[in-house]
XYZ file of N, CA and C in Angstrom:
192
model
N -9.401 -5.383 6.234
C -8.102 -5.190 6.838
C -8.107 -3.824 7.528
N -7.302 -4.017 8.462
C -7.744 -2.699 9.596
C -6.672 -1.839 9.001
N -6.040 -0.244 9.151
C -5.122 0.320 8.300
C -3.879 0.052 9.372
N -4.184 -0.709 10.447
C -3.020 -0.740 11.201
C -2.476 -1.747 10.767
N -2.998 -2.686 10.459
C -2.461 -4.043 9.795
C -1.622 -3.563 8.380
N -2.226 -2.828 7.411
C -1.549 -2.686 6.113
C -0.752 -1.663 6.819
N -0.262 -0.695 7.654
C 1.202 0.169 7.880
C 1.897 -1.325 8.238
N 1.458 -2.257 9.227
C 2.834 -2.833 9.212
C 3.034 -3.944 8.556
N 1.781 -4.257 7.345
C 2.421 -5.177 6.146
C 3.365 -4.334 5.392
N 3.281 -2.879 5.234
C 4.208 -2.305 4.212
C 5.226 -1.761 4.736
N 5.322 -1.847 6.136
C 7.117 -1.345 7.235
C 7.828 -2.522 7.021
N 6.879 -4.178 7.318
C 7.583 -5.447 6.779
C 8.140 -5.787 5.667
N 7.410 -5.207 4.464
C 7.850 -5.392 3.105
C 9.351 -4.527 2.661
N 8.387 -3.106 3.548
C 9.563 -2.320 2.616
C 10.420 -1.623 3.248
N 10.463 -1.449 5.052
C 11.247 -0.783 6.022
C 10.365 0.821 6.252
N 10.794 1.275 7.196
C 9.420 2.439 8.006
C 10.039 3.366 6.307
N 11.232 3.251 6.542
C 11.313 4.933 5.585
C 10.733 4.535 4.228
N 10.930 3.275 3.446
C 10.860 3.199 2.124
C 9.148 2.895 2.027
N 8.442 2.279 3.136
C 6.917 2.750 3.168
C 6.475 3.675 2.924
N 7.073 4.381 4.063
C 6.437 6.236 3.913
C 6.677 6.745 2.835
N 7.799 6.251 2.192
C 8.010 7.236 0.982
C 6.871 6.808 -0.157
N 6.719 5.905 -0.282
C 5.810 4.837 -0.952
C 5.124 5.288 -0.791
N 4.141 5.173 0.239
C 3.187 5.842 0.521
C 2.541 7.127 0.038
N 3.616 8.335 0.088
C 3.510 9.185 -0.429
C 3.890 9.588 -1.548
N 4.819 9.203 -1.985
C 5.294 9.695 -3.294
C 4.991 8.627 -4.937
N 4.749 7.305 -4.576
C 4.560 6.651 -5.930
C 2.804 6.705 -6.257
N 2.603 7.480 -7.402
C 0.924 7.156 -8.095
C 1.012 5.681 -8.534
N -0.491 5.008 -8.318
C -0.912 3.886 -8.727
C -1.648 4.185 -9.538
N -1.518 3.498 -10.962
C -2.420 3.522 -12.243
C -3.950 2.714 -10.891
N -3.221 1.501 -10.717
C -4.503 0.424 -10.576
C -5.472 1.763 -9.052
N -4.635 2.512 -8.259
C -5.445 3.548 -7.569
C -6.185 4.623 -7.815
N -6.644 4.775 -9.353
C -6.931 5.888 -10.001
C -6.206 7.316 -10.218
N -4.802 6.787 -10.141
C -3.810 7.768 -10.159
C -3.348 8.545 -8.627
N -3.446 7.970 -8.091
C -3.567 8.262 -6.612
C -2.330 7.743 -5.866
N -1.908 8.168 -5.054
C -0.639 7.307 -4.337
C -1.598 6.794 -2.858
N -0.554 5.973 -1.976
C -1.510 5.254 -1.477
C -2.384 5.808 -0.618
N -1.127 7.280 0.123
C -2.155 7.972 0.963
C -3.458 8.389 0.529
N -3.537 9.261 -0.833
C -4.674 9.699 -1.618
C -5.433 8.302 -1.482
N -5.521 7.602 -1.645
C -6.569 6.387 -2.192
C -6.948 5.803 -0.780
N -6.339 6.078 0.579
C -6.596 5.316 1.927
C -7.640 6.720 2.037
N -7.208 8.225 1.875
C -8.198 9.104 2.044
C -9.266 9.515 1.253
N -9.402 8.589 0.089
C -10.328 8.815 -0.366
C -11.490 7.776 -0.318
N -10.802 6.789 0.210
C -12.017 5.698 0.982
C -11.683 4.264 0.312
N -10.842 3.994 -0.442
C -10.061 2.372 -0.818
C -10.295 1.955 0.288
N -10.192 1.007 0.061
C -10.702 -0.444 1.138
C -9.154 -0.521 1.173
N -8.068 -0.682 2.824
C -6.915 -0.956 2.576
C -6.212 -2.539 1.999
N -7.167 -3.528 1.955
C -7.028 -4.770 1.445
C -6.673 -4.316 -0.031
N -7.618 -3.551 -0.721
C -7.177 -3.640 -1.937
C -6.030 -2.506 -2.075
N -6.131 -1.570 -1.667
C -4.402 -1.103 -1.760
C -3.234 -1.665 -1.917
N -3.563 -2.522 -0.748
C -2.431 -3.577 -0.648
C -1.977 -4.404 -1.678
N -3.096 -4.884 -1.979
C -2.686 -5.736 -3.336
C -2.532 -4.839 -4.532
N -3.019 -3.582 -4.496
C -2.432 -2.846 -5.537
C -0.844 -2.741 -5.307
N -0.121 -2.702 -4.220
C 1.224 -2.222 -4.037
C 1.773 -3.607 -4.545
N 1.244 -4.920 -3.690
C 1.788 -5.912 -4.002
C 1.644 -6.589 -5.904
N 0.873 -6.284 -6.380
C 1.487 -6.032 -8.052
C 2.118 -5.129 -8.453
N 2.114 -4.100 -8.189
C 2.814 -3.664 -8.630
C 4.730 -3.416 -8.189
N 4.372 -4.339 -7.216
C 6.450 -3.850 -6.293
C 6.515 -5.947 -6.088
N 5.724 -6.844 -6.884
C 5.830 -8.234 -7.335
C 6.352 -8.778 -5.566
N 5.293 -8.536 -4.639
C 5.505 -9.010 -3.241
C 4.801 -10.324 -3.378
N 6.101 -11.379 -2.877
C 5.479 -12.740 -3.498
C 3.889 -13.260 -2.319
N 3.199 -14.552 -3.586
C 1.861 -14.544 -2.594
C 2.446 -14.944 -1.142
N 3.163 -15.454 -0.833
C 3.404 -15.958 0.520
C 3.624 -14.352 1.490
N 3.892 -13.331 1.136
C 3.944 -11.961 2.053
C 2.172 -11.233 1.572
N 1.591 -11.553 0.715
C 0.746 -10.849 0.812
C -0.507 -11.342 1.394
């Protein structure tokens, strides 16, 4: 998944502001404690980010 694709699976899910905030401000256990930016810059594959957000914020399979 390209990272342009996962910004606008998570502007769709969650609106530009509540992404960004997401983005930056919630740690993921399943990211090694990392929020998503940390884990896109530390080299996560953004597919699996994604599905880290989508268990954990229960984005049904039909959006993910």
């Amino acid at each position: 998944m390209r990272l342009t694709q996962f910004r606008e699976l998570m502007e769709g899910e969650f609106g530009a502001v509540r992404a960004s905030s997401l983005a930056r401000d919630h740690v993921f256990a399943e990211l090694g404690g990392r929020t998503v930016e940390q884990a896109l810059e530390f080299g996560y594959d953004a597919r699996d980010v994604w599905r880290a957000v989508c268990a954990a914020y229960d984005v049904p399979p039909g959006r993910q």
